[in-house]
PDB file of C-alpha atoms and ligand atoms in Angstrom:
ATOM      1  CA  MET P 596      14.869  15.758   3.274  1.00 95.00           C
ATOM      2  CA  LYS P 597      12.943  13.532   1.923  1.00 98.00           C
ATOM      3  CA  TYR P 598      10.080  11.461   3.236  1.00 98.00           C
ATOM      4  CA  LEU P 599       7.274   9.488   2.351  1.00 98.00           C
ATOM      5  CA  LEU P 600       3.688   9.694   3.240  1.00 98.00           C
ATOM      6  CA  ASP P 601       2.037   9.757  -0.183  1.00 98.00           C
ATOM      7  CA  ILE P 602       2.700   8.367  -3.172  1.00 98.00           C
ATOM      8  CA  SER P 603       2.120  12.123  -4.302  1.00 97.00           C
ATOM      9  CA  ASP P 604       5.396  12.897  -2.640  1.00 98.00           C
ATOM     10  CA  LEU P 605       6.999  11.744  -5.309  1.00 98.00           C
ATOM     11  CA  ASN P 606       7.538  12.661  -8.479  1.00 98.00           C
ATOM     12  CA  GLN P 607       7.793   9.995 -11.562  1.00 98.00           C
ATOM     13  CA  ASN P 608      11.493   9.874 -11.467  1.00 98.00           C
ATOM     14  CA  ASP P 609      11.603   8.991  -7.929  1.00 98.00           C
ATOM     15  CA  PHE P 610       8.808   6.071  -8.217  1.00 98.00           C
ATOM     16  CA  PHE P 611      10.967   4.423 -11.221  1.00 98.00           C
ATOM     17  CA  GLU P 612      14.132   5.238  -9.116  1.00 98.00           C
ATOM     18  CA  ILE P 613      12.649   3.310  -6.215  1.00 98.00           C
ATOM     19  CA  LEU P 614      11.528   0.558  -8.307  1.00 98.00           C
ATOM     20  CA  ASP P 615      14.925  -0.017  -9.820  1.00 98.00           C
ATOM     21  CA  GLN P 616      17.165   0.502  -6.566  1.00 98.00           C
ATOM     22  CA  ALA P 617      14.653  -2.435  -5.218  1.00 98.00           C
ATOM     23  CA  ASP P 618      15.775  -4.349  -8.219  1.00 97.00           C
ATOM     24  CA  GLU P 619      19.396  -3.788  -7.465  1.00 97.00           C
ATOM     25  CA  LEU P 620      19.109  -4.393  -3.617  1.00 98.00           C
ATOM     26  CA  ASN P 621      17.099  -7.605  -4.240  1.00 96.00           C
ATOM     27  CA  MET P 622      20.610  -8.573  -6.059  1.00 96.00           C
ATOM     28  CA  GLN P 623      22.900  -7.740  -3.437  1.00 96.00           C
ATOM     29  CA  ASN P 624      22.276  -5.533  -0.129  1.00 96.00           C
ATOM     30  CA  GLU P 625      24.503  -2.529   0.745  1.00 97.00           C
ATOM     31  CA  ALA P 626      25.490  -1.439   3.884  1.00 98.00           C
ATOM     32  CA  ILE P 627      23.779   1.675   3.551  1.00 98.00           C
ATOM     33  CA  LEU P 628      22.322   1.955   6.839  1.00 98.00           C
ATOM     34  CA  SER P 629      25.282   1.365   8.730  1.00 98.00           C
ATOM     35  CA  LYS P 630      25.135   3.320  11.863  1.00 96.00           C
ATOM     36  CA  LYS P 631      21.511   4.200  11.558  1.00 98.00           C
ATOM     37  CA  SER P 632      18.524   3.531  14.097  1.00 98.00           C
ATOM     38  CA  ILE P 633      15.275   3.295  12.339  1.00 98.00           C
ATOM     39  CA  GLY P 634      12.352   3.562  14.912  1.00 98.00           C
ATOM     40  CA  LEU P 635       9.382   1.134  14.085  1.00 98.00           C
ATOM     41  CA  ILE P 636       6.247   2.804  15.157  1.00 98.00           C
ATOM     42  CA  PHE P 637       2.935   0.578  14.956  1.00 97.00           C
ATOM     43  CA  GLU P 638      -0.295   1.914  16.462  1.00 95.00           C
ATOM     44  CA  LYS P 639      -2.616  -0.571  14.668  1.00 96.00           C
ATOM     45  CA  TYR P 640      -2.244  -4.556  13.699  1.00 96.00           C
ATOM     46  CA  SER P 641       0.442  -5.601  10.701  1.00 98.00           C
ATOM     47  CA  THR P 642       2.480  -8.492   9.765  1.00 98.00           C
ATOM     48  CA  ARG P 643       4.007  -7.819   6.235  1.00 98.00           C
ATOM     49  CA  THR P 644       4.941  -4.415   6.778  1.00 98.00           C
ATOM     50  CA  ARG P 645       6.131  -4.425  10.284  1.00 98.00           C
ATOM     51  CA  LEU P 646       8.515  -7.841   9.449  1.00 98.00           C
ATOM     52  CA  SER P 647       9.853  -6.643   6.330  1.00 98.00           C
ATOM     53  CA  PHE P 648      10.911  -3.073   7.656  1.00 98.00           C
ATOM     54  CA  GLN P 649      13.142  -4.782  10.575  1.00 98.00           C
ATOM     55  CA  VAL P 650      14.254  -7.546   8.423  1.00 98.00           C
ATOM     56  CA  GLY P 651      14.869  -4.956   5.420  1.00 98.00           C
ATOM     57  CA  ILE P 652      16.780  -2.526   7.688  1.00 98.00           C
ATOM     58  CA  ARG P 653      18.844  -4.947   8.916  1.00 98.00           C
ATOM     59  CA  GLN P 654      19.647  -6.717   5.576  1.00 98.00           C
ATOM     60  CA  LEU P 655      21.054  -2.790   4.839  1.00 98.00           C
ATOM     61  CA  GLN P 656      23.291  -3.041   8.215  1.00 98.00           C
ATOM     62  CA  GLY P 657      20.719  -0.795  10.326  1.00 98.00           C
ATOM     63  CA  ASN P 658      19.315  -0.908  13.550  1.00 98.00           C
ATOM     64  CA  PRO P 659      15.152  -0.632  13.707  1.00 98.00           C
ATOM     65  CA  ILE P 660      14.178  -0.398  17.068  1.00 98.00           C
ATOM     66  CA  ASP P 661      10.736  -1.553  17.822  1.00 98.00           C
ATOM     67  CA  ILE P 662       8.978   1.511  19.618  1.00 98.00           C
ATOM     68  CA  LYS P 663       5.710   0.271  21.801  1.00 94.00           C
ATOM     69  CA  PHE P 664       3.325   3.338  21.853  1.00 88.00           C
ATOM     70  CA  GLU P 665       2.123   1.970  25.185  1.00 88.00           C
ATOM     71  CA  GLU P 666       5.015   1.919  26.700  1.00 93.00           C
ATOM     72  CA  LEU P 667       5.717   5.681  25.987  1.00 95.00           C
ATOM     73  CA  ASN P 668       5.080   8.479  28.634  1.00 96.00           C
ATOM     74  CA  LEU P 669       3.113   9.976  25.877  1.00 94.00           C
ATOM     75  CA  GLN P 670       0.608   7.469  27.052  1.00 90.00           C
ATOM     76  CA  ARG P 671       0.554   9.616  30.343  1.00 92.00           C
ATOM     77  CA  ILE P 672       1.795  13.147  30.636  1.00 95.00           C
ATOM     78  CA  GLU P 673       3.967  13.749  27.601  1.00 97.00           C
ATOM     79  CA  THR P 674       2.102  15.151  24.337  1.00 97.00           C
ATOM     80  CA  PHE P 675       2.478  14.275  21.057  1.00 97.00           C
ATOM     81  CA  ASN P 676       4.369  16.908  19.876  1.00 98.00           C
ATOM     82  CA  ASP P 677       7.090  16.130  22.422  1.00 98.00           C
ATOM     83  CA  THR P 678       7.590  12.777  21.752  1.00 98.00           C
ATOM     84  CA  PHE P 679       8.190  12.879  18.234  1.00 98.00           C
ATOM     85  CA  LYS P 680      10.659  16.106  18.896  1.00 98.00           C
ATOM     86  CA  ILE P 681      12.436  13.145  21.353  1.00 98.00           C
ATOM     87  CA  PHE P 682      12.314  10.691  18.942  1.00 98.00           C
ATOM     88  CA  GLY P 683      14.180  13.113  16.631  1.00 98.00           C
ATOM     89  CA  CYS P 684      17.233  13.429  19.526  1.00 98.00           C
ATOM     90  CA  TYR P 685      18.118   9.596  19.137  1.00 98.00           C
ATOM     91  CA  LEU P 686      16.687   8.197  15.461  1.00 98.00           C
ATOM     92  CA  ASP P 687      17.430   8.751  11.760  1.00 98.00           C
ATOM     93  CA  ALA P 688      13.547   7.961  10.290  1.00 98.00           C
ATOM     94  CA  LEU P 689      10.790   6.698  11.281  1.00 98.00           C
ATOM     95  CA  VAL P 690       8.167   3.914  10.143  1.00 98.00           C
ATOM     96  CA  PHE P 691       4.684   4.828  11.506  1.00 98.00           C
ATOM     97  CA  ARG P 692       1.215   3.255  10.817  1.00 98.00           C
ATOM     98  CA  THR P 693      -1.433   5.360  12.385  1.00 98.00           C
ATOM     99  CA  ASP P 694      -5.389   5.482  12.277  1.00 96.00           C
ATOM    100  CA  ASN P 695      -5.457   9.184  11.413  1.00 97.00           C
ATOM    101  CA  HIS P 696      -3.190  10.520   8.257  1.00 98.00           C
ATOM    102  CA  GLU P 697      -3.147  13.806  10.220  1.00 98.00           C
ATOM    103  CA  LYS P 698      -0.347  12.303  12.889  1.00 98.00           C
ATOM    104  CA  LEU P 699       1.923  11.544  10.677  1.00 98.00           C
ATOM    105  CA  GLN P 700       1.776  14.917   8.955  1.00 98.00           C
ATOM    106  CA  LYS P 701       2.323  16.107  12.245  1.00 98.00           C
ATOM    107  CA  ALA P 702       5.169  13.695  12.919  1.00 98.00           C
ATOM    108  CA  LEU P 703       7.020  15.050  10.388  1.00 98.00           C
ATOM    109  CA  GLU P 704       6.977  18.143  11.649  1.00 98.00           C
ATOM    110  CA  CYS P 705       8.091  17.654  15.170  1.00 98.00           C
ATOM    111  CA  PHE P 706      11.039  14.853  13.799  1.00 98.00           C
ATOM    112  CA  ASN P 707      12.045  16.618  11.000  1.00 97.00           C
ATOM    113  CA  LYS P 708      13.715  13.592  10.035  1.00 98.00           C
ATOM    114  CA  PRO P 709      12.483  10.882   7.302  1.00 98.00           C
ATOM    115  CA  ILE P 710       9.465   9.366   8.024  1.00 98.00           C
ATOM    116  CA  ILE P 711       7.515   6.696   5.977  1.00 99.00           C
ATOM    117  CA  ASN P 712       4.107   6.034   5.940  1.00 99.00           C
ATOM    118  CA  ALA P 713       3.375   2.543   6.963  1.00 98.00           C
ATOM    119  CA  LEU P 714      -0.323   2.691   6.235  1.00 98.00           C
ATOM    120  CA  SER P 715      -2.756   5.081   7.346  1.00 98.00           C
ATOM    121  CA  ASP P 716      -7.098   6.082   6.932  1.00 97.00           C
ATOM    122  CA  LYS P 717      -6.048   7.425   3.807  1.00 97.00           C
ATOM    123  CA  SER P 718      -2.801   5.575   1.863  1.00 98.00           C
ATOM    124  CA  HIS P 719      -1.002   3.103   1.645  1.00 98.00           C
ATOM    125  CA  PRO P 720       2.183   3.763  -0.295  1.00 99.00           C
ATOM    126  CA  CYS P 721       4.747   1.291   0.783  1.00 99.00           C
ATOM    127  CA  GLN P 722       2.172  -1.201  -0.819  1.00 99.00           C
ATOM    128  CA  ILE P 723       1.677   0.355  -3.975  1.00 99.00           C
ATOM    129  CA  ILE P 724       5.058   0.533  -4.712  1.00 99.00           C
ATOM    130  CA  SER P 725       5.967  -2.977  -4.053  1.00 99.00           C
ATOM    131  CA  ASP P 726       2.512  -3.783  -6.130  1.00 99.00           C
ATOM    132  CA  ILE P 727       3.757  -2.349  -8.952  1.00 99.00           C
ATOM    133  CA  PHE P 728       7.064  -3.668  -8.877  1.00 98.00           C
ATOM    134  CA  THR P 729       5.751  -7.106  -8.595  1.00 98.00           C
ATOM    135  CA  LEU P 730       3.653  -6.604 -11.519  1.00 98.00           C
ATOM    136  CA  ARG P 731       6.382  -4.832 -13.744  1.00 98.00           C
ATOM    137  CA  GLU P 732       8.934  -8.522 -12.418  1.00 98.00           C
ATOM    138  CA  HIS P 733       6.050 -10.523 -13.249  1.00 98.00           C
ATOM    139  CA  PHE P 734       5.195  -8.701 -16.702  1.00 98.00           C
ATOM    140  CA  LYS P 735       8.708  -7.830 -17.328  1.00 98.00           C
ATOM    141  CA  LYS P 736       7.015  -4.112 -18.026  1.00 98.00           C
ATOM    142  CA  ILE P 737       4.418  -2.195 -16.758  1.00 98.00           C
ATOM    143  CA  ASP P 738       3.362  -0.188 -20.465  1.00 98.00           C
ATOM    144  CA  ASN P 739       0.485  -1.634 -21.301  1.00 97.00           C
ATOM    145  CA  ILE P 740      -1.152  -3.588 -18.417  1.00 98.00           C
ATOM    146  CA  SER P 741      -4.498  -3.332 -17.261  1.00 98.00           C
ATOM    147  CA  ILE P 742      -5.365  -3.689 -13.641  1.00 98.00           C
ATOM    148  CA  CYS P 743      -8.900  -4.343 -12.657  1.00 98.00           C
ATOM    149  CA  TRP P 744      -9.765  -3.040  -9.049  1.00 98.00           C
ATOM    150  CA  LEU P 745     -12.905  -4.988  -7.317  1.00 98.00           C
ATOM    151  CA  GLY P 746     -14.335  -4.118  -4.289  1.00 98.00           C
ATOM    152  CA  ASP P 747     -13.645  -1.107  -1.950  1.00 97.00           C
ATOM    153  CA  LEU P 748     -12.878   2.738  -1.883  1.00 97.00           C
ATOM    154  CA  ASN P 749     -10.128   2.296   0.488  1.00 97.00           C
ATOM    155  CA  ASN P 750      -6.239   3.265   1.358  1.00 98.00           C
ATOM    156  CA  VAL P 751      -4.337   1.138  -0.594  1.00 98.00           C
ATOM    157  CA  LEU P 752      -6.322   1.885  -3.545  1.00 98.00           C
ATOM    158  CA  PHE P 753      -6.223   5.538  -2.643  1.00 97.00           C
ATOM    159  CA  SER P 754      -2.336   4.633  -3.283  1.00 98.00           C
ATOM    160  CA  LEU P 755      -2.807   3.177  -6.103  1.00 98.00           C
ATOM    161  CA  VAL P 756      -4.980   5.776  -7.771  1.00 97.00           C
ATOM    162  CA  GLU P 757      -1.763   8.519  -7.359  1.00 97.00           C
ATOM    163  CA  ALA P 758       0.746   6.340  -8.652  1.00 97.00           C
ATOM    164  CA  MET P 759      -1.515   5.861 -12.142  1.00 97.00           C
ATOM    165  CA  SER P 760      -0.149   9.556 -13.099  1.00 96.00           C
ATOM    166  CA  PHE P 761       2.868   8.214 -13.079  1.00 97.00           C
ATOM    167  CA  LEU P 762       2.127   5.120 -15.489  1.00 98.00           C
ATOM    168  CA  PRO P 763       0.132   6.820 -18.238  1.00 97.00           C
ATOM    169  CA  LYS P 764       0.356   3.871 -20.429  1.00 98.00           C
ATOM    170  CA  THR P 765      -0.944   1.549 -17.627  1.00 98.00           C
ATOM    171  CA  SER P 766      -5.052   0.927 -16.943  1.00 97.00           C
ATOM    172  CA  LEU P 767      -6.910   1.021 -14.337  1.00 98.00           C
ATOM    173  CA  ASN P 768     -10.921  -0.148 -13.997  1.00 98.00           C
ATOM    174  CA  ILE P 769     -12.129   0.360 -10.920  1.00 98.00           C
ATOM    175  CA  PHE P 770     -15.609  -1.923 -10.075  1.00 98.00           C
ATOM    176  CA  THR P 771     -17.256  -0.756  -6.975  1.00 98.00           C
ATOM    177  CA  ASP P 772     -20.679   0.154  -5.704  1.00 97.00           C
ATOM    178  CA  GLU P 773     -22.137   3.498  -6.853  1.00 96.00           C
ATOM    179  CA  ASN P 774     -23.519   4.890  -3.361  1.00 94.00           C
ATOM    180  CA  LEU P 775     -20.018   4.126  -1.605  1.00 95.00           C
ATOM    181  CA  PHE P 776     -18.267   5.917  -4.130  1.00 96.00           C
ATOM    182  CA  ASN P 777     -21.013   8.941  -4.159  1.00 94.00           C
ATOM    183  CA  ASN P 778     -19.985   9.175  -0.557  1.00 91.00           C
ATOM    184  CA  SER P 779     -16.495   8.781  -0.910  1.00 93.00           C
ATOM    185  CA  LYS P 780     -12.909  10.759  -1.789  1.00 92.00           C
ATOM    186  CA  PHE P 781     -12.951   9.411  -4.691  1.00 95.00           C
ATOM    187  CA  LYS P 782     -15.986  11.092  -6.516  1.00 92.00           C
ATOM    188  CA  LYS P 783     -13.855  14.242  -5.619  1.00 87.00           C
ATOM    189  CA  ILE P 784     -10.530  13.489  -6.856  1.00 83.00           C
ATOM    190  CA  ASN P 785      -9.015  14.861 -10.273  1.00 78.00           C
ATOM    191  CA  LYS P 786      -8.854  11.250 -11.594  1.00 78.00           C
ATOM    192  CA  ALA P 787      -6.249  10.919 -14.204  1.00 84.00           C
ATOM    193  CA  SER P 788      -7.786   9.526 -17.851  1.00 91.00           C
ATOM    194  CA  ASN P 789      -6.126   5.959 -17.442  1.00 96.00           C
ATOM    195  CA  ILE P 790      -8.369   5.728 -14.364  1.00 97.00           C
ATOM    196  CA  ASN P 791     -12.471   4.505 -14.999  1.00 96.00           C
ATOM    197  CA  PHE P 792     -14.932   3.574 -12.642  1.00 96.00           C
ATOM    198  CA  PHE P 793     -17.582   1.425 -13.246  1.00 97.00           C
ATOM    199  CA  PHE P 794     -20.820   0.032 -11.182  1.00 97.00           C
ATOM    200  CA  ASP P 795     -21.231  -3.415 -12.694  1.00 97.00           C
ATOM    201  CA  LEU P 796     -19.534  -5.876 -13.773  1.00 96.00           C
ATOM    202  CA  GLU P 797     -18.137  -5.987 -17.448  1.00 96.00           C
ATOM    203  CA  GLN P 798     -17.401  -9.492 -18.864  1.00 96.00           C
ATOM    204  CA  LYS P 799     -15.684  -7.535 -21.851  1.00 97.00           C
ATOM    205  CA  ILE P 800     -12.963  -5.563 -19.540  1.00 98.00           C
ATOM    206  CA  ILE P 801     -12.418  -8.427 -16.705  1.00 98.00           C
ATOM    207  CA  LYS P 802     -11.515 -10.858 -20.012  1.00 98.00           C
ATOM    208  CA  GLU P 803      -8.841  -8.239 -21.018  1.00 98.00           C
ATOM    209  CA  THR P 804      -7.333  -7.642 -17.752  1.00 98.00           C
ATOM    210  CA  ASP P 805      -3.690  -8.471 -17.042  1.00 98.00           C
ATOM    211  CA  CYS P 806      -4.460  -8.193 -13.046  1.00 99.00           C
ATOM    212  CA  ILE P 807      -7.418  -8.783 -10.951  1.00 98.00           C
ATOM    213  CA  MET P 808      -6.496  -6.770  -7.303  1.00 98.00           C
ATOM    214  CA  THR P 809      -8.527  -6.480  -4.029  1.00 98.00           C
ATOM    215  CA  ASP P 810      -8.662  -5.763  -0.187  1.00 98.00           C
ATOM    216  CA  VAL P 811     -10.791  -6.363   2.343  1.00 98.00           C
ATOM    217  CA  TYR P 812     -14.624  -4.742   2.443  1.00 97.00           C
ATOM    218  CA  SER P 813     -13.803  -2.978   6.197  1.00 94.00           C
ATOM    219  CA  SER P 814     -10.234  -1.620   6.532  1.00 96.00           C
ATOM    220  CA  MET P 815      -8.740  -1.272  10.265  1.00 94.00           C
ATOM    221  CA  ASN P 816      -9.494   2.125  10.253  1.00 91.00           C
ATOM    222  CA  ASP P 817     -12.476   2.211   8.181  1.00 91.00           C
ATOM    223  CA  GLU P 818     -15.127   4.392   9.670  1.00 83.00           C
ATOM    224  CA  VAL P 819     -18.061   3.669   7.082  1.00 80.00           C
ATOM    225  CA  LYS P 820     -21.319   2.431   8.395  1.00 78.00           C
ATOM    226  CA  LEU P 821     -22.432   0.733   5.303  1.00 84.00           C
ATOM    227  CA  ASP P 822     -23.069  -3.255   5.102  1.00 91.00           C
ATOM    228  CA  LYS P 823     -20.484  -2.945   2.583  1.00 95.00           C
ATOM    229  CA  GLU P 824     -20.182  -7.042   2.853  1.00 95.00           C
ATOM    230  CA  LYS P 825     -23.621  -7.016   1.030  1.00 95.00           C
ATOM    231  CA  ILE P 826     -23.581  -4.324  -1.072  1.00 96.00           C
ATOM    232  CA  LEU P 827     -19.952  -5.379  -2.495  1.00 97.00           C
ATOM    233  CA  LYS P 828     -21.033  -9.168  -2.681  1.00 96.00           C
ATOM    234  CA  ARG P 829     -21.610  -8.896  -6.493  1.00 96.00           C
ATOM    235  CA  PHE P 830     -17.698  -8.018  -6.647  1.00 98.00           C
ATOM    236  CA  GLN P 831     -16.233 -11.125  -4.636  1.00 98.00           C
ATOM    237  CA  ILE P 832     -13.419 -11.965  -6.152  1.00 98.00           C
ATOM    238  CA  ASN P 833     -14.349 -16.082  -6.896  1.00 98.00           C
ATOM    239  CA  ASP P 834     -13.648 -18.944  -9.191  1.00 98.00           C
ATOM    240  CA  LYS P 835     -17.105 -17.205 -11.922  1.00 97.00           C
ATOM    241  CA  ILE P 836     -14.770 -14.144 -12.502  1.00 97.00           C
ATOM    242  CA  MET P 837     -11.597 -15.542 -12.830  1.00 98.00           C
ATOM    243  CA  ASP P 838     -12.816 -17.831 -15.442  1.00 97.00           C
ATOM    244  CA  TYR P 839     -13.586 -15.113 -17.580  1.00 97.00           C
ATOM    245  CA  THR P 840      -9.987 -13.921 -17.246  1.00 98.00           C
ATOM    246  CA  LYS P 841      -7.152 -15.087 -19.771  1.00 98.00           C
ATOM    247  CA  ASN P 842      -4.739 -17.437 -19.393  1.00 98.00           C
ATOM    248  CA  GLU P 843      -2.226 -14.801 -18.197  1.00 98.00           C
ATOM    249  CA  CYS P 844      -3.764 -13.000 -15.933  1.00 98.00           C
ATOM    250  CA  VAL P 845      -2.602 -12.725 -12.356  1.00 98.00           C
ATOM    251  CA  PHE P 846      -4.637 -12.210  -8.920  1.00 99.00           C
ATOM    252  CA  MET P 847      -2.971  -9.826  -6.002  1.00 99.00           C
ATOM    253  CA  HIS P 848      -4.219  -8.966  -2.668  1.00 98.00           C
ATOM    254  CA  CYS P 849      -1.817  -7.263  -0.062  1.00 98.00           C
ATOM    255  CA  LEU P 850      -3.014  -9.350   2.467  1.00 98.00           C
ATOM    256  CA  PRO P 851      -4.777  -9.997   4.883  1.00 98.00           C
ATOM    257  CA  ALA P 852      -7.677 -11.578   3.650  1.00 98.00           C
ATOM    258  CA  LYS P 853     -10.588 -12.310   4.564  1.00 97.00           C
ATOM    259  CA  ILE P 854     -11.586 -15.317   2.933  1.00 98.00           C
ATOM    260  CA  ASP P 855     -15.622 -15.771   1.193  1.00 97.00           C
ATOM    261  CA  SER P 856     -15.726 -11.776   1.771  1.00 97.00           C
ATOM    262  CA  GLU P 857     -13.492 -10.075  -0.930  1.00 98.00           C
ATOM    263  CA  VAL P 858     -12.231 -13.450  -2.055  1.00 98.00           C
ATOM    264  CA  THR P 859     -12.165 -17.081  -1.858  1.00 98.00           C
ATOM    265  CA  GLN P 860      -9.889 -19.192  -0.797  1.00 98.00           C
ATOM    266  CA  SER P 861     -10.184 -21.447  -4.057  1.00 98.00           C
ATOM    267  CA  VAL P 862      -8.920 -17.638  -5.866  1.00 98.00           C
ATOM    268  CA  LEU P 863      -6.590 -17.368  -3.298  1.00 98.00           C
ATOM    269  CA  SER P 864      -4.485 -20.751  -3.488  1.00 98.00           C
ATOM    270  CA  SER P 865      -4.993 -20.616  -7.323  1.00 98.00           C
ATOM    271  CA  SER P 866      -2.233 -20.719  -9.910  1.00 98.00           C
ATOM    272  CA  LYS P 867      -3.652 -17.223 -11.155  1.00 98.00           C
ATOM    273  CA  SER P 868      -2.916 -16.056  -7.714  1.00 98.00           C
ATOM    274  CA  ILE P 869       0.461 -14.215  -6.977  1.00 98.00           C
ATOM    275  CA  VAL P 870      -0.265 -13.135  -3.258  1.00 98.00           C
ATOM    276  CA  LEU P 871       2.868 -14.768  -1.471  1.00 98.00           C
ATOM    277  CA  HIS P 872       5.370 -13.592  -4.264  1.00 98.00           C
ATOM    278  CA  GLN P 873       3.603 -10.130  -3.500  1.00 98.00           C
ATOM    279  CA  ALA P 874       3.821 -10.126   0.099  1.00 98.00           C
ATOM    280  CA  LYS P 875       7.585 -11.582  -0.340  1.00 98.00           C
ATOM    281  CA  ASN P 876       8.280  -8.373  -2.618  1.00 98.00           C
ATOM    282  CA  ARG P 877       7.550  -6.329   0.399  1.00 98.00           C
ATOM    283  CA  LEU P 878      10.673  -6.530   1.561  1.00 98.00           C
ATOM    284  CA  VAL P 879      12.661  -5.965  -1.673  1.00 98.00           C
ATOM    285  CA  ALA P 880      10.381  -2.680  -1.838  1.00 98.00           C
ATOM    286  CA  GLN P 881      11.039  -1.566   1.245  1.00 98.00           C
ATOM    287  CA  LYS P 882      14.816  -1.648   0.768  1.00 98.00           C
ATOM    288  CA  GLY P 883      14.161   0.412  -2.355  1.00 98.00           C
ATOM    289  CA  ILE P 884      12.219   3.162  -0.171  1.00 98.00           C
ATOM    290  CA  LEU P 885      15.090   2.905   2.279  1.00 98.00           C
ATOM    291  CA  LYS P 886      17.436   3.446   0.063  1.00 98.00           C
ATOM    292  CA  TRP P 887      15.482   6.239  -1.807  1.00 98.00           C
ATOM    293  CA  LEU P 888      15.481   8.669   1.528  1.00 98.00           C
ATOM    294  CA  GLU P 889      19.031   8.513   1.452  1.00 98.00           C
ATOM    295  CA  ILE P 890      18.565   8.547   5.316  1.00 97.00           C
TER     296      ILE P 890
HETATM  297  N1   CP O1782      -0.363  -5.717   3.416  1.00 97.25           N
HETATM  298  C1   CP O1782       0.331  -5.212   4.551  1.00 97.25           C
HETATM  299  O1   CP O1782       0.133  -3.946   4.790  1.00 97.25           O
HETATM  300  O2   CP O1782       0.277  -6.433   5.821  1.00 97.25           O
HETATM  301  P1   CP O1782       0.278  -5.828   6.833  1.00 97.25           P
HETATM  302  O3   CP O1782      -1.026  -5.293   7.571  1.00 97.25           O
HETATM  303  O4   CP O1782       0.098  -7.412   7.365  1.00 97.25           O
HETATM  304  O5   CP O1782       1.299  -5.323   7.630  1.00 97.25           O
HETATM  305  N1  NVA O1783      -6.968  -1.635   3.311  1.00 97.25           N
HETATM  306  C1  NVA O1783      -6.517  -2.376   4.285  1.00 97.25           C
HETATM  307  C2  NVA O1783      -5.154  -3.051   4.331  1.00 97.25           C
HETATM  308  C3  NVA O1783      -4.150  -3.712   5.386  1.00 97.25           C
HETATM  309  C4  NVA O1783      -3.091  -3.805   4.430  1.00 97.25           C
HETATM  310  C5  NVA O1783      -6.372  -1.603   5.681  1.00 97.25           C
HETATM  311  O1  NVA O1783      -6.092  -0.509   6.001  1.00 97.25           O
HETATM  312  O2  NVA O1783      -7.045  -2.584   6.792  1.00 97.25           O
END
């Protein structure tokens, strides 16, 4: 049985198969989810992930079922385990956004059918599959592309770091605060040789990069009590930073953005920003993921 809780649930072949299938389904939809019902459970806010899955499932002729947590007997007397076992009686797959990655693992054991992590405190694999798809589409290649991430060490970055092991010729330079790094799980992970951490801006690296990427300083499941607005302020993506970059460099952000925190409005709406196309590609990538799962 296939599932996608983390990028590390894939191997390199799976990863590229998803990207290629997304490409194909972008040109022509197939009825691969005909007669399949897929539950969508969002314990946290979502705009892009929820909508792109709802529309993507329909485009593949499947039936998306919105499950409202607050309406379940789980809120009253039923256990989490029994709830997910019951889901397995009716549904063929689940898309699940949660505040705690362990719930995804527990849900998988009880549901015993494909589950897609639609974002957790730990990771956001669907976002990164989509973002690598967008980069490959934009630059017509993914080898010899350099990505600079500036800001927080969060779930989206965690999935990007995992994906880098499938992209040995792509480089990832992460600019963040040293104290934040020392108190994060990123200090302990076995990083691939194509990933580097920096605690000060390096103009030379910014000048050569193909992509500047960031995300909010406080994620929805964030429990870090540090004043990240203050300590990450020097990594804000503003016109000054974008002015260092070469003409072909793009700006990416998974959205939603907090304007004037990690990024300014002028960068978000600048000609280098591809955030809207990036968001649009979530639909394309979700379909690649759904096909790969063989639901
Ligand atoms: N990027 C992303 O996952 O957006 P939503 O939180 O709106 O789904
Ligand atoms: N890191 C952000 C991503 C939102 C799509 C969060 O978890 O809130």
